[in-house]
Coordinates of C-alpha atoms and ligand atoms in Angstrom, one line a residue:
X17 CA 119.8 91.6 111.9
X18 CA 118.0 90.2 114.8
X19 CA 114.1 91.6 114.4
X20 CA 111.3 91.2 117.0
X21 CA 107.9 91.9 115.3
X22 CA 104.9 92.6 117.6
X23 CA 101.9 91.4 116.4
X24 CA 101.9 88.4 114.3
X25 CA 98.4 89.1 112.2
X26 CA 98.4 89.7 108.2
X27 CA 100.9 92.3 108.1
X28 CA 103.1 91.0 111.3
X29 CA 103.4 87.7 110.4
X30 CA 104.0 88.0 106.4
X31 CA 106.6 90.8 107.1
X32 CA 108.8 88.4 109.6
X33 CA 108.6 85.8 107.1
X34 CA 109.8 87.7 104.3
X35 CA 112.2 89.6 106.5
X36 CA 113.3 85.8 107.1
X37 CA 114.1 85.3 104.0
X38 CA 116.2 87.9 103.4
X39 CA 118.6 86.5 105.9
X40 CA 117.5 88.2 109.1
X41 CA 116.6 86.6 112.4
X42 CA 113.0 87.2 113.2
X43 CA 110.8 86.7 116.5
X44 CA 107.5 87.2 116.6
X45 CA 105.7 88.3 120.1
X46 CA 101.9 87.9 119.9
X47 CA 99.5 87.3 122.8
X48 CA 97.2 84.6 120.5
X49 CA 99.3 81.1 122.4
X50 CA 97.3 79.5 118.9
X51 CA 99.2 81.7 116.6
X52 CA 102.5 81.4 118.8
X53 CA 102.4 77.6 118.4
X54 CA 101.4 77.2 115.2
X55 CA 104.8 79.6 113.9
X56 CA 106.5 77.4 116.4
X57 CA 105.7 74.6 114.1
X58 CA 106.4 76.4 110.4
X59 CA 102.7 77.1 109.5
X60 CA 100.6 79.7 109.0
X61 CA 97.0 80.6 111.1
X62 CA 96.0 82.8 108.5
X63 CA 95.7 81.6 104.9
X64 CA 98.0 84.2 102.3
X65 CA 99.3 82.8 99.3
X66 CA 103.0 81.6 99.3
X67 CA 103.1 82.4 103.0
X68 CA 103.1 78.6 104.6
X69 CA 106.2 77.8 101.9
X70 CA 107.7 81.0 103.2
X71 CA 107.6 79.8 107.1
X72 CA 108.7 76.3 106.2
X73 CA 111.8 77.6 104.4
X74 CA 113.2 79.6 106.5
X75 CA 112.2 77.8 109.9
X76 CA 115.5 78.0 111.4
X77 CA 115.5 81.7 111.3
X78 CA 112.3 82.5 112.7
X79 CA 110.7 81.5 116.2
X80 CA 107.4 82.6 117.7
X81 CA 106.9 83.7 121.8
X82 CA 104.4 85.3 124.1
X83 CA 107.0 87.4 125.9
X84 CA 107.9 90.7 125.0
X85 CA 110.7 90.9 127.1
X86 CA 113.2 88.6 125.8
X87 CA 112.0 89.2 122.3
X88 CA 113.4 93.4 122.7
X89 CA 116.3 92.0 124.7
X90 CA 117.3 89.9 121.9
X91 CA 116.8 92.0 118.9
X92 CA 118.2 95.2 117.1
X93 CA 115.0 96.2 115.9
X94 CA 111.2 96.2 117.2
X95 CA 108.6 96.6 114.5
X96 CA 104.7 97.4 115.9
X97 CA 102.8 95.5 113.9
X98 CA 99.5 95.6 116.4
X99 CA 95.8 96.3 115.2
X100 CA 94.6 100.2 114.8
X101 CA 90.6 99.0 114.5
X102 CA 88.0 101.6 114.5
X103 CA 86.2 102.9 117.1
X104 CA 82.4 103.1 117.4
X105 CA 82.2 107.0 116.0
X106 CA 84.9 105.8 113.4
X107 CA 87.8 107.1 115.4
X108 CA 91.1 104.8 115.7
X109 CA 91.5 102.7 118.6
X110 CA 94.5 102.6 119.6
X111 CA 94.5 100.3 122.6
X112 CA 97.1 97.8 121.3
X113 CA 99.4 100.5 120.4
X114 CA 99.1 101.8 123.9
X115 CA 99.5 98.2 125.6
X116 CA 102.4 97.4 122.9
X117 CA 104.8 100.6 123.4
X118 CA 104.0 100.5 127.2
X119 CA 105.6 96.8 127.1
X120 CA 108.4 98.1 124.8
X121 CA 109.3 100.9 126.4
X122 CA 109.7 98.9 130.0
X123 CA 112.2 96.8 128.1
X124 CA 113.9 99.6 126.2
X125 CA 115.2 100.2 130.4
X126 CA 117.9 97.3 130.0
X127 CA 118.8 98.4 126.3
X128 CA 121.7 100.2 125.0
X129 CA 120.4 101.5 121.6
X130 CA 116.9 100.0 119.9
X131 CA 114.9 101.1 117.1
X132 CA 110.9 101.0 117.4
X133 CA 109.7 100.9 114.4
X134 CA 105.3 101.6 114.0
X135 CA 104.4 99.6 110.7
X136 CA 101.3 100.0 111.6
X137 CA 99.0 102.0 110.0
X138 CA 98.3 105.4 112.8
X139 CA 96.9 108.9 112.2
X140 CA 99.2 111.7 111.6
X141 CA 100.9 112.3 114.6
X142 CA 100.5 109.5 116.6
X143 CA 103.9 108.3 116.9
X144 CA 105.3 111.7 117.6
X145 CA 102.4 112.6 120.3
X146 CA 101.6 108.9 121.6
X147 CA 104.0 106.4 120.9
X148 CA 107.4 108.4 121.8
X149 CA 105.9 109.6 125.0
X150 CA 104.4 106.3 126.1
X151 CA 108.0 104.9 125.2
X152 CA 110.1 107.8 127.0
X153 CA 107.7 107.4 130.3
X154 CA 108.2 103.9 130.5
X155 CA 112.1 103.7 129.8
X156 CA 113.5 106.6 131.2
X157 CA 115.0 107.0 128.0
X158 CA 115.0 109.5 125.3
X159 CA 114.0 109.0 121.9
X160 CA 116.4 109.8 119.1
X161 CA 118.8 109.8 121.5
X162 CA 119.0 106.5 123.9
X163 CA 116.9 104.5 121.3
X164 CA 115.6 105.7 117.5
X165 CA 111.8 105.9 116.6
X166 CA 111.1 105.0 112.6
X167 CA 107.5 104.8 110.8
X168 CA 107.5 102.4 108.0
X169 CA 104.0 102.1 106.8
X170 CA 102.8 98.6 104.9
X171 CA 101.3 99.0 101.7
X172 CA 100.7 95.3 101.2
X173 CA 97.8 93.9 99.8
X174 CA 96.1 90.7 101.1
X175 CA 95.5 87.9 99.1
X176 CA 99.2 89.3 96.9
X177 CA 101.1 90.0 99.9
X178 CA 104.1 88.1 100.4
X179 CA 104.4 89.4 96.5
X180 CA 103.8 92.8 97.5
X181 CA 105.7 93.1 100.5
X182 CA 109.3 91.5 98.6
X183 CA 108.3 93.3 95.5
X184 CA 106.8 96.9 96.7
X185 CA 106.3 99.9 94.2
X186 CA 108.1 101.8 96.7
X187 CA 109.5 101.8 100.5
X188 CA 108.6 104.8 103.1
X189 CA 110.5 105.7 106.0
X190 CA 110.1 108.0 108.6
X191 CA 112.3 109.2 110.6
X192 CA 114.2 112.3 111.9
X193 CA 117.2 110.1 113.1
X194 CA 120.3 109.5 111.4
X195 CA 121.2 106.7 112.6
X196 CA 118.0 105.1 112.2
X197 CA 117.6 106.0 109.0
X198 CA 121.3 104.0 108.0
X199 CA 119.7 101.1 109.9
X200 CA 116.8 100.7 107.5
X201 CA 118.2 101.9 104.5
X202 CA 120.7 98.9 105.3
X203 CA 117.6 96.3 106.1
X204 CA 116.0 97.4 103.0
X205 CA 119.0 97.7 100.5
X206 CA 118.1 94.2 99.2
X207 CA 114.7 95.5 98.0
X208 CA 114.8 96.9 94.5
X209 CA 112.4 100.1 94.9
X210 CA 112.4 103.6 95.5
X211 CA 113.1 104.5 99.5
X212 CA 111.4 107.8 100.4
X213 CA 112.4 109.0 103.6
X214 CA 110.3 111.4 105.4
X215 CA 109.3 113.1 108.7
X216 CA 107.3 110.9 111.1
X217 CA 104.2 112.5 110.4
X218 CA 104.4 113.0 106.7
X219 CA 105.1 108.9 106.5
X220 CA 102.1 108.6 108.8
X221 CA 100.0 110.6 106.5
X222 CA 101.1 109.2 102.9
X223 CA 99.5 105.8 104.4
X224 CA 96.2 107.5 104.8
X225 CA 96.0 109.7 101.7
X226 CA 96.9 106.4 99.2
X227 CA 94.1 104.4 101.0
X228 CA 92.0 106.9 100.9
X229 CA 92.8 107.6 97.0
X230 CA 92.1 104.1 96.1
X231 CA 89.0 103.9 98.3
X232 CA 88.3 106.3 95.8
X233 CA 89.0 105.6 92.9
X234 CA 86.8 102.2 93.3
X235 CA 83.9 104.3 94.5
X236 CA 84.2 106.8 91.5
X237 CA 84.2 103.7 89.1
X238 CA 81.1 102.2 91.0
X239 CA 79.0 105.5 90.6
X240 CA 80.2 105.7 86.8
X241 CA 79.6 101.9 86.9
X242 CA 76.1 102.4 88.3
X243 CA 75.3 105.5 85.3
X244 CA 76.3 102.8 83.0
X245 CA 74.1 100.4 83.5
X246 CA 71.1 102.3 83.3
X247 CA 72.6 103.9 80.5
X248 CA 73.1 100.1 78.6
X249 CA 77.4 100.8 78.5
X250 CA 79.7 98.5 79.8
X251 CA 81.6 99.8 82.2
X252 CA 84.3 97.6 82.0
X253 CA 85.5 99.2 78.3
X254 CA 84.8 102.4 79.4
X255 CA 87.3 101.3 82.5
X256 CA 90.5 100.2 80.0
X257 CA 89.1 103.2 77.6
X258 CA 89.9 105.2 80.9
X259 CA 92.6 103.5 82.4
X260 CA 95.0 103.6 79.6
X261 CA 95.5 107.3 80.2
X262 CA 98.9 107.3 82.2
X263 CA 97.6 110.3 84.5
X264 CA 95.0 107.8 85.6
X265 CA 96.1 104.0 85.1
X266 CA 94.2 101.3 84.7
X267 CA 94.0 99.4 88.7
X268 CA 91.1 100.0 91.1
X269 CA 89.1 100.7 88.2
X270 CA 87.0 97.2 88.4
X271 CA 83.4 98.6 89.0
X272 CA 81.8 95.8 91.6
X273 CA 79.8 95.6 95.0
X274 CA 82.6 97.7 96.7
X275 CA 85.8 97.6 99.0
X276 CA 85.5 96.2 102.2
X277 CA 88.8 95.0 104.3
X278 CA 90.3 95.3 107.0
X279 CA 91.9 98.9 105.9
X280 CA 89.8 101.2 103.5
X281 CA 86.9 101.1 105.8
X282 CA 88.4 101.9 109.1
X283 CA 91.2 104.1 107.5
X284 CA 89.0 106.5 105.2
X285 CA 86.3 106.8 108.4
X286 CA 90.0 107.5 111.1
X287 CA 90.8 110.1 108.3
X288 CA 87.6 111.8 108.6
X289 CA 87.2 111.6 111.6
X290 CA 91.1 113.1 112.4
X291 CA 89.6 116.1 110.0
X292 CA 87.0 116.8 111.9
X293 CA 89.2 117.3 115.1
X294 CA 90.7 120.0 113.0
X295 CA 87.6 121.4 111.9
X296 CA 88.5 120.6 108.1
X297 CA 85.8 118.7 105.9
X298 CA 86.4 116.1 104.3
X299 CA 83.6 116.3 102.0
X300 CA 84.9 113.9 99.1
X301 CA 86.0 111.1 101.5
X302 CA 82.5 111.5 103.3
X303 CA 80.8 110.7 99.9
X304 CA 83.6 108.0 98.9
X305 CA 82.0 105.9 102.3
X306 CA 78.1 106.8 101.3
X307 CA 78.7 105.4 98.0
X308 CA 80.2 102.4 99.3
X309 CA 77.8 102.0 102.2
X310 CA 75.0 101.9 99.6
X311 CA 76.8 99.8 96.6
X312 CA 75.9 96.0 98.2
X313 CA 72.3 96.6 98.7
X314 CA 72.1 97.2 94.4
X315 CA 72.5 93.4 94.6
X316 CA 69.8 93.0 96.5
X317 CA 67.5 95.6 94.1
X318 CA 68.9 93.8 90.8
X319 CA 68.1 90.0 92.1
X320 CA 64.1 91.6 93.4
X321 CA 64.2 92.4 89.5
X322 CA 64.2 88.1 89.4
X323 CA 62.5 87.2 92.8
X324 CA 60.4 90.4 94.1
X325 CA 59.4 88.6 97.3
X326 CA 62.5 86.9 99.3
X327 CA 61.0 84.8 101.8
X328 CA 61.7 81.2 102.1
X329 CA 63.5 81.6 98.4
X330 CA 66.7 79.6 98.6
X331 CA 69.2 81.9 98.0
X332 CA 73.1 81.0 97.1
X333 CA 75.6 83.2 97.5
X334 CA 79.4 82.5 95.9
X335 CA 82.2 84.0 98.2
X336 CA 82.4 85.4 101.5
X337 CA 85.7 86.4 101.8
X338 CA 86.2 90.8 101.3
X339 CA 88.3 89.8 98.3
X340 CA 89.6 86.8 96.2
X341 CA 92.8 84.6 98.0
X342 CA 92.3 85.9 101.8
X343 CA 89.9 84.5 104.5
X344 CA 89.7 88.0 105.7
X345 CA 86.0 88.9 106.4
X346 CA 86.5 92.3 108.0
X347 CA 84.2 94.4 106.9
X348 CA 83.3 92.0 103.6
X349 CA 80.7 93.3 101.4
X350 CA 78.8 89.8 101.8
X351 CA 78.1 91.0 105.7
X352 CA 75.8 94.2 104.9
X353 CA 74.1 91.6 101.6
X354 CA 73.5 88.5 104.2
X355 CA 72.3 90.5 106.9
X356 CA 69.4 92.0 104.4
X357 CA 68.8 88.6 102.8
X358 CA 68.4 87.7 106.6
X359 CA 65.8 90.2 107.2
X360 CA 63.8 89.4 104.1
X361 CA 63.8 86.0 105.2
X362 CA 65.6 84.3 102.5
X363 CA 67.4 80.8 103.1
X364 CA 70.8 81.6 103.0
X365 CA 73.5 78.7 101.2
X366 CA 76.7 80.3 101.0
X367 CA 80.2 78.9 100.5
X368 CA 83.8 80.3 100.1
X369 CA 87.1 78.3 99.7
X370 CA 88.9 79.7 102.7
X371 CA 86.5 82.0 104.6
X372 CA 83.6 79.8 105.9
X373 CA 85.3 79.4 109.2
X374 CA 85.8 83.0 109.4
X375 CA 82.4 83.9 108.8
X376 CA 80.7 81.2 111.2
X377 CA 81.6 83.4 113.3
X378 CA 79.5 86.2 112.5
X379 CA 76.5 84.3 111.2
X380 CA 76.4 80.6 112.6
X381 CA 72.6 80.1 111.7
X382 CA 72.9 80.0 107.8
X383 CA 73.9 76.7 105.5
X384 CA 77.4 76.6 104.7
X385 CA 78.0 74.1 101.5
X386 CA 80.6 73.5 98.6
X387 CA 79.9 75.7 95.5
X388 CA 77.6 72.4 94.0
X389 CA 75.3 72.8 96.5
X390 CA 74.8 76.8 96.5
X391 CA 74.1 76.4 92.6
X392 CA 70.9 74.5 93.4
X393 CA 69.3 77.5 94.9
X394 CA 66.5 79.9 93.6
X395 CA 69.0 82.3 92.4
X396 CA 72.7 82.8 93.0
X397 CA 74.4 86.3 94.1
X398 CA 78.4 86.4 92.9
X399 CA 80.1 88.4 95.5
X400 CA 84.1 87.6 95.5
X401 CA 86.3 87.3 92.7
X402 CA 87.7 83.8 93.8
X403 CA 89.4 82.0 90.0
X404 CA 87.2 78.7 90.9
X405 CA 84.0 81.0 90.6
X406 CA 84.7 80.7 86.9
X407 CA 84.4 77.2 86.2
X408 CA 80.5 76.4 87.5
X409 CA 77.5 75.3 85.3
X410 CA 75.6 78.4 85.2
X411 CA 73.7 77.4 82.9
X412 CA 69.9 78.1 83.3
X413 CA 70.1 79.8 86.7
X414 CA 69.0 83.6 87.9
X415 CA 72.6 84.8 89.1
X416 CA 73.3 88.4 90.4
X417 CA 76.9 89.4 89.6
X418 CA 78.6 91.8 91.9
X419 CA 82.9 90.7 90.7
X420 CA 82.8 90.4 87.0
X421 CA 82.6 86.6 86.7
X422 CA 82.0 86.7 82.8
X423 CA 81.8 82.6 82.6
X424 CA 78.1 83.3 84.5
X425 CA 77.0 85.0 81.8
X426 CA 75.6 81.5 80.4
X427 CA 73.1 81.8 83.2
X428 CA 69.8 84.2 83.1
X429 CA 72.6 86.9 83.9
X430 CA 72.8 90.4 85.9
X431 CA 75.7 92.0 86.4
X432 CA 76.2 94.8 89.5
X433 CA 77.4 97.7 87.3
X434 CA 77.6 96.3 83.2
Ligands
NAD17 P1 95.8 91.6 112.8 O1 94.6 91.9 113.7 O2 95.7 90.6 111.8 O3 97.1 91.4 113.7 C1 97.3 92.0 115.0 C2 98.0 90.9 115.9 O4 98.4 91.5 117.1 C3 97.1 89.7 116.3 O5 97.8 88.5 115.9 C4 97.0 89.9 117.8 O6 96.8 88.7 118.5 C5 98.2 90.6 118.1 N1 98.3 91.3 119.4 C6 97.3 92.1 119.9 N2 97.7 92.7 121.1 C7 99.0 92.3 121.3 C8 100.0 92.6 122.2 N3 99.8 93.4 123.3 N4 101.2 92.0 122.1 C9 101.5 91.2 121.0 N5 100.6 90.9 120.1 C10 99.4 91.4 120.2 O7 96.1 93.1 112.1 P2 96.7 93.3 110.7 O8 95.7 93.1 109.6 O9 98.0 92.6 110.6 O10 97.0 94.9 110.8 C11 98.0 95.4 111.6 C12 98.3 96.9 111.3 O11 98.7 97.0 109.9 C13 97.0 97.7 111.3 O12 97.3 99.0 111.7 C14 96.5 97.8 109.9 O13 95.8 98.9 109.6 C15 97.9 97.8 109.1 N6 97.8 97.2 107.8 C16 97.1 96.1 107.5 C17 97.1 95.6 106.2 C18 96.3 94.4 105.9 O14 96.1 94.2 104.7 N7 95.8 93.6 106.8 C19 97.9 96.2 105.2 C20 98.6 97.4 105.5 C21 98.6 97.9 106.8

């Protein structure tokens, strides 16, 4: 099939190049001329795991532009892969949605039959109340009728997501066209999972409820996680003592310094927010983000155990990135933990294999070093999971462990929740 994808970010980008190499033609439409280029030439702007290899294979399949219009007019399919970022009272934005379908639906004009499909991630009812409008307005046209409307939510993780997105636990579509429906069961057929089709807002909706589940289930472990260590357990046995009930499971159940992303945050706060609308609590989720809000600055708390007075103390900090393999920042739990060590007056070293850049950004005015250089520092706060984390000389130094990095354990050792 010919695919345009709008929006070449994490989820745009890697599901064009896996698309790619399932044999379909894919061009990406994105508004960043740095990105456009750069998938012009075969790489990859943002760094994910297998993804580079991914655009280099399949390079004759796959092309990048900045125009929207010749991008519909040459493809069967038009997935929305645009940014849904939160707005200041936690709200979604949906701006680029707005700007995207507008530019879709003027092309859909010239079209005989199209199908829009919104991967990204939207509050119940968006498509069927936003989107379809903005796309009938702007066309002429009518959905389900002159061109077919699907949601296809992502469930990908970043860091695993070329992995994720070719080998997915399941595939949801949703739809209440037929013949949209054949299309994607016939783009998917390769892909060795359960399909569940649904309505558009039901798809919509199972996005929200599984983020909002796991967001969960990490800040459930972090509160147990917390108990424990003032209770002397480790929470990481009573984690696989937990997890190997099957009516549980074993993953998100890694007691730390708490998710951050670029998708639990905004999407648990759009959720709540969307309740309140309806005048429904949503007392649980309300507490899930407290928890979380409050689970970086126990790093902070465990290391004045060490150092009681911050100021002028060098302080290291291992990892900036939200998780390990990504040089996402958004909404990292190294932001709310810098910006306090900030305020204290600490000296802040910090380094992370990919991120740095990222985060320069955000705080230009700290030291930025390799990993040899944050270990000479007063004491050293662990706050991704990145694999090379595990192979320093801890040996003799205060270190605050917020990920679990066991090998640190050979330093005078604190761990977040064990
Ligand atoms: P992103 O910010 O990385 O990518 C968005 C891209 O859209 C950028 O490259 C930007 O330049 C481009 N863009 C903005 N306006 C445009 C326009 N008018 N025309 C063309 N391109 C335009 O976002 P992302 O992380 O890929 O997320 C996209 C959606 O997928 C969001 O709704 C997100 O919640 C959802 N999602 C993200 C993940 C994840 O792990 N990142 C996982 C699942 C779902």
């Amino acid at each position: 099939m010919n695919i345009n994808i709008l929006g070449a970010g994490y989820v745009g980008l890697v599901t064009g190049a896996c698309l790619a190499g399932h044999g379909h033609n894919i061009i990406w439409v994105d508004i960043d001329q740095k990105k456009v280029q750069m998938i012009n030439n075969g790489k990859s702007i943002i760094y994910e795991p297998e993804l580079n290899s991914l655009l280099k294979k399949n390079k004759r399949r796959i092309k990048a532009t900045n125009y929207v219009d010749s991008a519909v007019k040459d493809s069967d399919i038009t997935f929305i892969c645009l940014g849904t970022p939160s707005k200041k009272d936690g709200g979604i934005d949906l701006s680029y949605i707005k700007k995207g379908s507008e530019e879709i639906g003027k092309n859909l004009k010239q079209k005989d039959w199209h199908i829009v499909i919104i991967k990204s991630t939207v509050l119940p009812g968006t498509t069927k109340d936003f989107v379809i409008p903005i796309l009938e307005k702007k066309s002429g046209k009518k959905a389900n009728v002159d061109f077919g409307v699907a949601v296809n939510p992502e469930f990908l993780r970043e860091g695993k997501a070329v992995k994720d997105f070719l080998e997915p636990d399941r595939i949801v579509i949703g739809t209440n066209n037929k013949k949209t429906k054949n299309v994607l069961e016939k783009l998917y057929q390769s892909f060795n999972c359960p399909k569940i089709f649904t309505g558009l807002s039901e798809a919509e909706m199972i996005k929200y409820a599984s983020n909002a589940f796991l967001a969960t289930k990490i800040s459930f472990i972090n509160e147990i996680g917390n108990l424990c260590k003032k209770l002397g357990i480790d929470t990481y046995e009573v984690a696989d003592g937990i997890g190997r009930d099957r009516r549980i499971g074993r993953a998100f159940l890694d007691s730390g310094v708490g998710w951050g992303g670029s998708c639990f945050p905004k999407d648990v706060k759009a959720l709540i927010a969307k309740a309140k609308e309806t005048g429904e609590k949503t007392r649980i989720l309300e507490e899930v983000v407290k928890v979380n809000d409050l689970q970086p600055l126990k790093m902070i708390e465990l290391l004045k155990k060490y150092i009681p007075n911050l100021k002028g103390k060098k302080i290291g900090v291992l990892g900036l990135a939200f998780k390990k393999d990504t040089d996402d920042i958004r909404e990292s739990r190294s932001i709310p933990i810098i910006k306090r060590l900030i305020e204290e007056k600490a000296f802040v070293k910090a380094y992370d294999p990919k991120a740095i850049k990222n985060f320069k950004k955000l705080f230009p005015n700290i030291k930025y070093c390799n990993s040899n250089e944050v270990m000479k520092s007063d004491a050293i706060l662990i706050l991704t999971d990145w694999d090379e984390f595990r192979k320093l000389n801890y040996k003799g130094k205060i270190v605050v462990d917020g990920r679990h990095i066991l090998e640190a354990k050979k330093g005078i050792y604190e761990g977040i929740c064990w």
